[in-house]
């Protein structure tokens, strides 16, 4: 099958079709409608696996994840709440786990999460600040990239439970070089 995305002129309706190039049958499987407009980044964040479609959508007013089968049947709402899913890493067909980055602790922090098939959600990054991930194809391992307003990026190799297996880049020399300057301490406030 071939997935085909279409959007109307007002950009408030995204349609995903599954087409069979041999039979030329094309079937609408998902129709996502939003009050305002659909961000183009939502389309590039859709993950299609052998049996599922993981769709980010702002239909609730916040970007959240919805898991469908290839026939367009909603299997589960993966995330809910008053926060944004910032990045979609993928869906593990073997375990039913969904990996993503989100900011439930506020816009100044981003963590890496796994939402288990049983509905339990775990934070697998842990350090306050901005975390992002690059996952292996089987979702067993990931490289976590962490930084905050006072620390340069640190790259670690982690397992999918969040355990740090190795530090790849610590940027310690850069931090030491910067400490020689009186740059002051940066603090976030509102």
XYZ file of N, CA, C and O in Angstrom:
760
model
N 0.837 -1.191 0.000
C 0.000 0.000 0.000
C 0.873 1.243 0.000
O 1.986 1.242 0.503
N 0.311 2.294 -0.528
C 0.966 3.595 -0.556
C 0.093 4.554 0.241
O -1.120 4.609 0.048
N 0.714 5.293 1.157
C -0.019 6.292 1.929
C -0.016 7.603 1.157
O 1.018 8.035 0.653
N -1.184 8.228 1.070
C -1.338 9.504 0.366
C -1.956 10.503 1.335
O -2.984 10.229 1.952
N -1.308 11.661 1.478
C -1.813 12.721 2.346
C -2.413 13.801 1.462
O -1.823 14.198 0.471
N -3.578 14.288 1.847
C -4.159 15.464 1.191
C -4.618 16.434 2.279
O -4.957 16.031 3.380
N -4.605 17.714 1.917
C -5.077 18.738 2.833
C -5.903 19.743 2.033
O -5.567 20.044 0.891
N -6.981 20.215 2.629
C -7.801 21.199 1.935
C -7.104 22.559 1.898
O -6.070 22.764 2.519
N -7.676 23.472 1.143
C -7.048 24.777 0.940
C -6.909 25.569 2.245
O -5.950 26.306 2.427
N -7.851 25.431 3.166
C -7.804 26.149 4.440
C -6.839 25.498 5.439
O -6.609 26.036 6.519
N -6.303 24.350 5.088
C -5.358 23.599 5.909
C -5.921 23.245 7.279
O -5.194 23.209 8.272
N -7.219 22.961 7.349
C -7.810 22.545 8.618
C -8.328 21.102 8.562
O -8.983 20.643 9.493
N -8.024 20.400 7.474
C -8.456 19.010 7.332
C -7.363 18.198 6.632
O -6.980 18.497 5.510
N -6.871 17.189 7.335
C -5.858 16.287 6.790
C -6.505 14.937 6.535
O -7.158 14.381 7.406
N -6.355 14.437 5.316
C -6.861 13.118 4.962
C -5.686 12.206 4.637
O -4.760 12.608 3.931
N -5.736 10.998 5.171
C -4.732 9.993 4.836
C -5.447 8.844 4.148
O -6.379 8.251 4.697
N -5.017 8.582 2.933
C -5.569 7.492 2.133
C -4.542 6.375 2.050
O -3.337 6.631 2.035
N -5.013 5.146 1.950
C -4.149 4.015 1.654
C -4.550 3.520 0.271
O -5.713 3.190 0.024
N -3.581 3.490 -0.627
C -3.848 3.105 -2.015
C -3.084 1.833 -2.349
O -1.930 1.663 -1.959
N -3.737 0.965 -3.086
C -3.100 -0.236 -3.593
C -2.715 0.043 -5.040
O -3.586 0.181 -5.900
N -1.429 0.134 -5.349
C -1.016 0.494 -6.704
C -1.346 -0.582 -7.747
O -1.459 -0.271 -8.918
N -1.532 -1.831 -7.313
C -1.854 -2.893 -8.266
C -3.327 -2.887 -8.660
O -3.669 -2.978 -9.827
N -4.200 -2.739 -7.643
C -5.632 -2.738 -7.939
C -6.171 -1.334 -8.188
O -7.309 -1.188 -8.619
N -5.404 -0.307 -7.882
C -5.762 1.115 -7.968
C -6.894 1.506 -7.015
O -7.492 2.565 -7.153
N -7.178 0.676 -6.015
C -8.184 1.007 -5.013
C -7.555 1.945 -3.995
O -6.469 1.697 -3.490
N -8.263 3.039 -3.722
C -7.784 4.052 -2.787
C -8.864 4.256 -1.727
O -10.018 4.534 -2.051
N -8.482 4.109 -0.446
C -9.456 4.177 0.645
C -9.032 5.235 1.656
O -7.881 5.266 2.099
N -9.982 6.116 2.030
C -9.743 7.089 3.091
C -9.716 6.334 4.415
O -10.669 5.646 4.767
N -8.590 6.444 5.162
C -8.495 5.731 6.430
C -8.530 6.673 7.636
O -9.026 6.296 8.691
N -8.000 7.885 7.501
C -8.014 8.842 8.609
C -8.367 10.222 8.073
O -7.830 10.666 7.072
N -9.301 10.876 8.773
C -9.636 12.264 8.461
C -9.500 13.045 9.760
O -10.214 12.783 10.719
N -8.558 13.966 9.807
C -8.284 14.759 11.004
C -8.691 16.193 10.732
O -8.158 16.836 9.827
N -9.654 16.701 11.519
C -10.133 18.080 11.353
C -9.776 18.885 12.593
O -9.940 18.425 13.713
N -9.294 20.102 12.361
C -8.874 21.015 13.429
C -9.627 22.334 13.229
O -9.891 22.741 12.106
N -9.932 23.034 14.329
C -10.641 24.315 14.236
C -9.843 25.378 13.491
O -10.396 26.136 12.706
N -8.556 25.472 13.745
C -7.747 26.535 13.153
C -7.022 26.053 11.900
O -7.501 26.229 10.810
N -5.853 25.429 12.049
C -5.112 24.891 10.910
C -4.196 23.772 11.388
O -3.842 23.703 12.570
N -3.812 22.925 10.478
C -2.919 21.811 10.787
C -1.505 22.228 10.409
O -1.255 22.643 9.280
N -0.583 22.107 11.351
C 0.811 22.449 11.080
C 1.406 21.438 10.099
O 1.135 20.250 10.179
N 2.239 21.931 9.204
C 2.901 21.030 8.258
C 3.798 20.038 8.980
O 3.985 18.912 8.530
N 4.350 20.430 10.129
C 5.212 19.521 10.888
C 4.443 18.296 11.375
O 5.030 17.236 11.577
N 3.140 18.422 11.542
C 2.334 17.267 11.946
C 2.362 16.190 10.865
O 2.447 15.004 11.162
N 2.316 16.606 9.615
C 2.349 15.621 8.527
C 3.685 14.900 8.478
O 3.741 13.696 8.266
N 4.778 15.621 8.683
C 6.089 14.970 8.636
C 6.336 14.120 9.873
O 7.236 13.285 9.865
N 5.555 14.301 10.936
C 5.718 13.514 12.156
C 4.854 12.261 12.183
O 4.949 11.472 13.122
N 3.999 12.069 11.201
C 3.196 10.847 11.136
C 4.144 9.671 10.936
O 5.042 9.716 10.099
N 3.970 8.621 11.738
C 4.793 7.413 11.614
C 3.903 6.268 11.142
O 2.878 5.970 11.759
N 4.288 5.642 10.043
C 3.538 4.506 9.510
C 4.419 3.271 9.616
O 5.537 3.252 9.117
N 3.914 2.254 10.317
C 4.639 1.000 10.486
C 3.962 -0.066 9.628
O 3.073 0.246 8.835
N 4.339 -1.315 9.814
C 3.735 -2.402 9.033
C 2.238 -2.542 9.281
O 1.494 -2.937 8.396
N 1.793 -2.210 10.504
C 0.382 -2.429 10.855
C -0.323 -1.228 11.472
O -1.508 -1.327 11.783
N 0.393 -0.129 11.678
C -0.210 0.994 12.404
C 0.181 2.344 11.811
O 1.183 2.467 11.119
N -0.630 3.342 12.170
C -0.340 4.739 11.854
C -0.365 5.499 13.177
O -1.356 5.450 13.909
N 0.731 6.181 13.486
C 0.821 7.009 14.677
C 0.682 8.459 14.218
O 1.537 8.976 13.506
N -0.416 9.094 14.624
C -0.772 10.423 14.133
C -0.692 11.469 15.231
O -1.391 11.362 16.239
N 0.155 12.500 15.069
C 0.073 13.649 15.975
C -1.057 14.569 15.498
O -1.194 14.810 14.303
N -1.846 15.053 16.444
C -2.965 15.917 16.087
C -3.212 16.933 17.193
O -3.004 16.641 18.364
N -3.685 18.120 16.785
C -4.029 19.176 17.739
C -5.532 19.252 17.965
O -6.048 20.282 18.405
N -6.250 18.188 17.683
C -7.714 18.218 17.791
C -8.209 18.544 19.196
O -9.311 19.050 19.361
N -7.391 18.283 20.233
C -7.788 18.576 21.611
C -7.380 19.988 22.041
O -7.680 20.401 23.151
N -6.664 20.709 21.178
C -6.127 22.018 21.534
C -4.645 21.941 21.863
O -3.973 22.956 21.954
N -4.129 20.739 22.070
C -2.709 20.477 22.311
C -2.287 19.356 21.368
O -3.094 18.499 21.007
N -1.015 19.330 20.984
C -0.531 18.266 20.117
C -0.414 16.978 20.925
O 0.360 16.917 21.894
N -1.196 15.974 20.532
C -1.163 14.665 21.190
C -1.110 13.575 20.129
O -1.272 13.838 18.932
N -0.874 12.339 20.582
C -0.679 11.213 19.678
C -1.869 10.267 19.702
O -2.417 9.958 20.770
N -2.207 9.776 18.499
C -3.319 8.849 18.322
C -2.817 7.679 17.481
O -2.174 7.881 16.449
N -3.123 6.460 17.923
C -2.660 5.260 17.242
C -3.826 4.603 16.510
O -4.858 4.301 17.111
N -3.653 4.403 15.199
C -4.663 3.778 14.346
C -4.082 2.510 13.731
O -2.867 2.392 13.559
N -4.964 1.586 13.335
C -4.481 0.499 12.484
C -4.518 1.001 11.041
O -4.979 2.112 10.771
N -4.031 0.205 10.104
C -3.947 0.664 8.707
C -5.312 0.811 8.040
O -5.426 1.398 6.971
N -6.367 0.289 8.680
C -7.723 0.470 8.157
C -8.387 1.729 8.698
O -9.529 2.013 8.387
N -7.668 2.476 9.559
C -8.197 3.734 10.072
C -8.967 3.609 11.366
O -9.582 4.572 11.813
N -8.931 2.451 12.002
C -9.624 2.276 13.279
C -8.731 2.795 14.398
O -7.573 2.385 14.514
N -9.264 3.710 15.218
C -8.505 4.257 16.339
C -8.305 3.157 17.369
O -9.260 2.615 17.916
N -7.035 2.817 17.638
C -6.713 1.766 18.613
C -6.613 2.358 20.022
O -7.069 1.754 20.972
N -5.979 3.533 20.120
C -5.905 4.188 21.424
C -5.415 5.625 21.272
O -4.712 5.964 20.327
N -5.820 6.448 22.227
C -5.279 7.793 22.374
C -4.046 7.632 23.251
O -4.149 7.194 24.391
N -2.884 7.945 22.721
C -1.620 7.670 23.410
C -1.336 8.698 24.492
O -0.925 8.354 25.594
N -1.552 9.986 24.200
C -1.249 11.047 25.157
C -2.454 11.964 25.326
O -3.233 12.166 24.388
N -2.603 12.509 26.536
C -3.646 13.498 26.824
C -3.080 14.469 27.852
O -2.103 14.161 28.526
N -3.690 15.628 27.982
C -3.272 16.591 28.994
C -3.047 17.967 28.415
O -3.202 18.196 27.216
N -2.651 18.883 29.284
C -2.438 20.279 28.883
C -0.959 20.525 28.627
O -0.315 21.322 29.314
N -0.402 19.801 27.686
C 0.985 19.939 27.267
C 1.094 19.530 25.808
O 0.130 19.045 25.210
N 2.275 19.737 25.238
C 2.505 19.450 23.822
C 3.450 18.270 23.637
O 4.469 18.180 24.328
N 3.136 17.400 22.698
C 4.104 16.422 22.216
C 4.981 17.182 21.227
O 4.493 17.762 20.267
N 6.278 17.232 21.495
C 7.197 18.045 20.699
C 7.868 17.276 19.571
O 8.248 17.850 18.570
N 8.066 15.967 19.751
C 8.716 15.158 18.728
C 8.190 13.741 18.840
O 7.893 13.261 19.940
N 8.063 13.073 17.704
C 7.561 11.703 17.652
C 8.699 10.811 17.173
O 9.223 11.009 16.081
N 9.080 9.839 18.008
C 10.196 8.958 17.649
C 9.713 7.666 17.000
O 10.394 7.131 16.142
N 8.549 7.167 17.407
C 8.037 5.995 16.721
C 7.233 5.051 17.587
O 7.036 5.257 18.786
N 6.777 3.988 16.921
C 5.943 2.953 17.524
C 6.645 1.616 17.367
O 7.046 1.249 16.255
N 6.803 0.890 18.458
C 7.427 -0.419 18.453
C 6.350 -1.471 18.233
O 5.534 -1.723 19.127
N 6.324 -2.072 17.050
C 5.307 -3.076 16.710
C 5.356 -4.289 17.637
O 4.334 -4.897 17.914
N 6.536 -4.649 18.129
C 6.666 -5.844 18.970
C 6.071 -5.659 20.356
O 5.427 -6.560 20.888
N 6.270 -4.490 20.955
C 5.824 -4.263 22.328
C 4.557 -3.406 22.429
O 3.894 -3.404 23.459
N 4.259 -2.638 21.387
C 3.134 -1.701 21.450
C 3.482 -0.395 22.130
O 2.608 0.420 22.422
N 4.778 -0.168 22.385
C 5.225 1.053 23.056
C 5.393 2.199 22.060
O 5.823 1.990 20.930
N 5.082 3.413 22.503
C 5.228 4.621 21.693
C 6.260 5.519 22.365
O 6.192 5.773 23.567
N 7.233 5.995 21.576
C 8.314 6.847 22.085
C 8.159 8.249 21.517
O 7.951 8.413 20.314
N 8.301 9.262 22.396
C 8.104 10.650 21.982
C 8.753 11.591 22.988
O 9.146 11.181 24.080
N 8.844 12.866 22.632
C 9.306 13.925 23.539
C 8.136 14.863 23.803
O 7.334 15.134 22.904
N 8.032 15.327 25.045
C 6.926 16.212 25.417
C 7.379 17.156 26.525
O 8.454 16.995 27.100
N 6.509 18.145 26.807
C 6.846 19.151 27.823
C 5.760 19.315 28.894
O 5.293 20.423 29.134
N 5.368 18.239 29.607
C 4.325 18.391 30.631
C 4.734 19.249 31.827
O 3.874 19.706 32.569
N 6.035 19.497 32.010
C 6.497 20.325 33.118
C 6.671 21.786 32.713
O 7.270 22.561 33.452
N 6.189 22.152 31.537
C 6.273 23.536 31.083
C 7.103 23.677 29.828
O 7.847 22.776 29.446
N 6.979 24.818 29.198
C 7.616 25.065 27.903
C 9.132 25.128 27.973
O 9.802 25.005 26.960
N 9.701 25.306 29.163
C 11.159 25.418 29.287
C 11.838 24.070 29.498
O 13.053 24.006 29.663
N 11.060 22.992 29.501
C 11.632 21.669 29.716
C 11.050 20.682 28.714
O 9.874 20.749 28.376
N 11.895 19.786 28.243
C 11.442 18.735 27.330
C 12.068 17.417 27.774
O 13.266 17.344 28.001
N 11.231 16.395 27.918
C 11.682 15.077 28.339
C 11.326 14.036 27.289
O 10.444 14.253 26.446
N 12.000 12.890 27.349
C 11.719 11.762 26.461
C 10.852 10.774 27.234
O 11.159 10.444 28.385
N 9.775 10.302 26.590
C 8.805 9.420 27.239
C 8.566 8.164 26.421
O 8.756 8.142 25.209
N 8.092 7.134 27.134
C 7.561 5.944 26.495
C 6.169 5.731 27.068
O 5.961 5.792 28.280
N 5.208 5.537 26.179
C 3.853 5.196 26.585
C 3.675 3.718 26.269
O 3.696 3.308 25.109
N 3.519 2.926 27.315
C 3.417 1.475 27.179
C 2.057 1.088 26.603
O 1.096 1.856 26.664
N 1.986 -0.121 26.090
C 0.742 -0.628 25.513
C -0.375 -0.692 26.554
O -1.549 -0.548 26.223
N -0.012 -0.868 27.833
C -1.021 -0.937 28.902
C -1.497 0.451 29.352
O -2.286 0.567 30.279
N -0.974 1.520 28.731
C -1.392 2.879 29.052
C -0.483 3.598 30.029
O -0.622 4.799 30.243
N 0.465 2.881 30.648
C 1.388 3.499 31.592
C 2.422 4.319 30.828
O 2.951 3.875 29.822
N 2.707 5.537 31.323
C 3.688 6.417 30.689
C 4.866 6.617 31.624
O 4.690 6.883 32.811
N 6.078 6.481 31.069
C 7.305 6.629 31.849
C 8.208 7.664 31.206
O 8.363 7.687 29.985
N 8.816 8.515 32.048
C 9.838 9.451 31.580
C 11.157 8.689 31.594
O 11.552 8.164 32.637
N 11.828 8.623 30.443
C 13.076 7.854 30.380
C 14.308 8.739 30.199
O 15.398 8.223 30.004
N 14.135 10.055 30.286
C 15.311 10.929 30.181
C 15.744 11.405 31.562
O 16.849 11.139 31.973
N 14.933 12.103 32.283
C 15.214 12.379 33.677
C 15.844 13.695 34.062
O 15.435 14.287 35.031
N 16.885 14.170 33.379
C 17.530 15.413 33.795
C 16.703 16.616 33.354
O 16.274 16.702 32.214
N 16.518 17.557 34.267
C 15.768 18.769 33.942
C 16.504 19.544 32.857
O 17.730 19.588 32.819
N 15.759 20.113 31.942
C 16.315 20.845 30.815
C 15.671 20.362 29.533
O 14.516 19.966 29.519
N 16.443 20.376 28.455
C 15.935 19.935 27.163
C 16.586 18.615 26.788
O 17.803 18.513 26.713
N 15.752 17.605 26.593
C 16.203 16.284 26.182
C 15.577 15.950 24.843
O 14.401 16.218 24.612
N 16.370 15.359 23.976
C 15.836 14.818 22.729
C 16.547 13.497 22.484
O 17.543 13.193 23.140
N 16.032 12.707 21.552
C 16.552 11.354 21.386
C 16.692 10.964 19.928
O 15.972 11.472 19.066
N 17.618 10.038 19.699
C 17.759 9.353 18.417
C 17.706 7.866 18.753
O 18.616 7.350 19.416
N 16.641 7.189 18.335
C 16.436 5.784 18.699
C 17.002 4.839 17.660
O 17.034 5.138 16.461
N 17.424 3.661 18.137
C 17.809 2.584 17.226
C 16.544 2.070 16.545
O 15.428 2.302 17.020
N 16.700 1.362 15.452
C 15.536 0.922 14.685
C 14.634 -0.042 15.466
O 13.437 -0.112 15.218
N 15.188 -0.761 16.451
C 14.367 -1.687 17.240
C 13.912 -1.077 18.576
O 13.316 -1.769 19.399
N 14.212 0.192 18.816
C 13.822 0.948 20.017
C 14.416 0.374 21.305
O 13.941 0.672 22.394
N 15.495 -0.384 21.220
C 16.152 -0.930 22.419
C 17.122 0.091 23.031
O 17.360 0.068 24.227
N 17.668 0.976 22.189
C 18.658 1.945 22.636
C 18.369 3.310 22.016
O 17.725 3.393 20.968
N 18.888 4.352 22.669
C 18.786 5.685 22.088
C 19.933 6.562 22.559
O 20.525 6.320 23.605
N 20.246 7.543 21.753
C 21.196 8.580 22.148
C 20.369 9.737 22.679
O 19.486 10.250 21.991
N 20.625 10.109 23.924
C 19.930 11.232 24.545
C 20.822 12.469 24.436
O 22.010 12.421 24.754
N 20.252 13.562 23.939
C 20.971 14.828 23.853
C 20.330 15.755 24.887
O 19.161 16.098 24.771
N 21.114 16.102 25.923
C 20.612 16.926 27.010
C 21.407 18.227 27.104
O 22.612 18.247 26.904
N 20.702 19.307 27.418
C 21.344 20.583 27.745
C 20.359 21.394 28.572
O 19.168 21.073 28.647
N 20.875 22.425 29.204
C 20.011 23.406 29.858
C 20.647 24.779 29.669
O 21.652 24.895 28.973
N 20.095 25.806 30.283
C 20.587 27.163 30.008
C 21.988 27.416 30.552
O 22.626 28.378 30.163
N 22.486 26.551 31.425
C 23.823 26.731 31.985
C 24.816 25.652 31.558
O 25.969 25.686 31.971
N 24.377 24.682 30.758
C 25.246 23.569 30.367
C 25.140 23.287 28.867
O 24.031 23.212 28.331
N 26.297 23.085 28.210
C 26.259 22.710 26.793
C 25.783 21.266 26.637
O 25.693 20.512 27.610
N 25.492 20.867 25.430
C 24.919 19.547 25.146
C 25.800 18.408 25.637
O 27.018 18.428 25.499
N 25.139 17.396 26.212
C 25.783 16.154 26.640
C 25.055 15.018 25.929
O 23.827 14.932 25.957
N 25.832 14.164 25.265
C 25.286 13.042 24.513
C 25.559 11.751 25.276
O 26.713 11.457 25.589
N 24.507 10.996 25.585
C 24.671 9.719 26.276
C 23.976 8.609 25.501
O 22.979 8.853 24.807
N 24.502 7.400 25.632
C 23.868 6.212 25.067
C 23.052 5.582 26.190
O 23.590 5.307 27.265
N 21.762 5.382 25.950
C 20.854 4.869 26.972
C 20.125 3.632 26.443
O 19.926 3.498 25.232
N 19.649 2.783 27.372
C 18.738 1.726 26.954
C 17.320 2.299 26.995
O 17.104 3.427 27.443
N 16.338 1.530 26.540
C 14.980 2.075 26.433
C 14.260 2.204 27.774
O 13.102 2.596 27.823
N 14.949 1.910 28.863
C 14.410 2.174 30.199
C 14.973 3.479 30.766
O 14.613 3.896 31.845
N 15.916 4.087 30.036
C 16.509 5.348 30.460
C 17.834 5.208 31.168
O 18.427 6.209 31.568
N 18.331 3.981 31.337
C 19.620 3.772 31.991
C 20.746 4.254 31.086
O 20.794 3.890 29.912
N 21.659 5.053 31.641
C 22.801 5.555 30.876
C 23.842 4.442 30.775
O 24.324 3.932 31.784
N 24.174 4.060 29.539
C 25.159 3.011 29.300
C 26.548 3.589 29.063
O 27.547 2.972 29.424
N 26.620 4.767 28.450
C 27.901 5.411 28.167
C 27.671 6.880 27.878
O 26.620 7.269 27.356
N 28.656 7.700 28.235
C 28.632 9.110 27.850
C 29.474 9.236 26.591
O 30.649 8.887 26.582
N 28.870 9.711 25.527
C 29.552 9.815 24.240
C 30.281 11.146 24.096
O 31.413 11.188 23.644
N 29.606 12.233 24.455
C 30.195 13.577 24.408
C 29.734 14.295 25.667
O 28.533 14.418 25.907
N 30.697 14.775 26.472
C 30.293 15.477 27.693
C 30.514 16.985 27.635
O 30.042 17.720 28.486
N 31.240 17.460 26.640
C 31.527 18.890 26.470
C 32.127 19.518 27.722
O 31.945 20.713 27.993
N 32.848 18.712 28.497
C 33.470 19.192 29.725
C 34.489 20.297 29.448
O 34.545 21.296 30.159
N 35.294 20.133 28.397
C 36.303 21.149 28.092
C 35.656 22.482 27.702
O 36.162 23.550 28.067
N 34.558 22.438 26.989
C 33.846 23.671 26.640
C 33.300 24.334 27.898
O 33.416 25.550 28.067
N 32.729 23.549 28.800
C 32.188 24.106 30.040
C 33.309 24.737 30.876
O 33.122 25.815 31.451
N 34.471 24.085 30.933
C 35.612 24.647 31.673
C 36.096 25.944 31.040
O 36.420 26.914 31.727
N 36.150 25.977 29.711
C 36.579 27.189 29.009
C 35.607 28.335 29.274
O 36.019 29.469 29.515
N 34.328 28.054 29.260
C 33.334 29.097 29.511
C 33.355 29.575 30.958
O 33.028 30.732 31.240
N 33.751 28.685 31.889
C 33.768 29.075 33.306
C 34.824 30.143 33.592
O 34.760 30.831 34.608
N 35.801 30.308 32.700
C 36.841 31.326 32.871
C 36.303 32.739 32.644
O 36.910 33.719 33.059
N 35.175 32.831 31.973
C 34.567 34.132 31.701
C 33.477 34.404 32.721
O 32.780 33.498 33.164
N 33.317 35.637 33.083
C 32.282 35.999 34.041
C 30.973 36.241 33.279
O 30.579 37.384 33.059
N 30.351 35.159 32.874
C 29.128 35.267 32.084
C 27.879 35.407 32.949
O 26.817 35.726 32.452
N 28.018 35.151 34.224
C 26.858 35.214 35.093
C 26.046 33.946 34.995
O 26.175 33.166 34.049
N 25.204 33.713 35.962
C 24.339 32.533 35.959
C 23.008 32.897 35.307
O 22.411 33.923 35.625
N 22.600 32.087 34.396
C 21.326 32.310 33.731
C 20.204 31.614 34.510
O 20.361 30.484 34.942
N 19.103 32.316 34.710
C 17.960 31.767 35.431
C 16.695 32.069 34.652
O 16.554 33.138 34.049
N 15.780 31.133 34.678
C 14.477 31.334 34.045
C 13.501 31.860 35.092
O 13.533 31.446 36.251
N 12.656 32.779 34.687
C 11.642 33.303 35.597
C 10.418 33.693 34.777
O 10.465 33.800 33.555
N 9.325 33.888 35.475
C 8.107 34.347 34.797
C 7.433 35.410 35.646
O 7.721 35.555 36.826
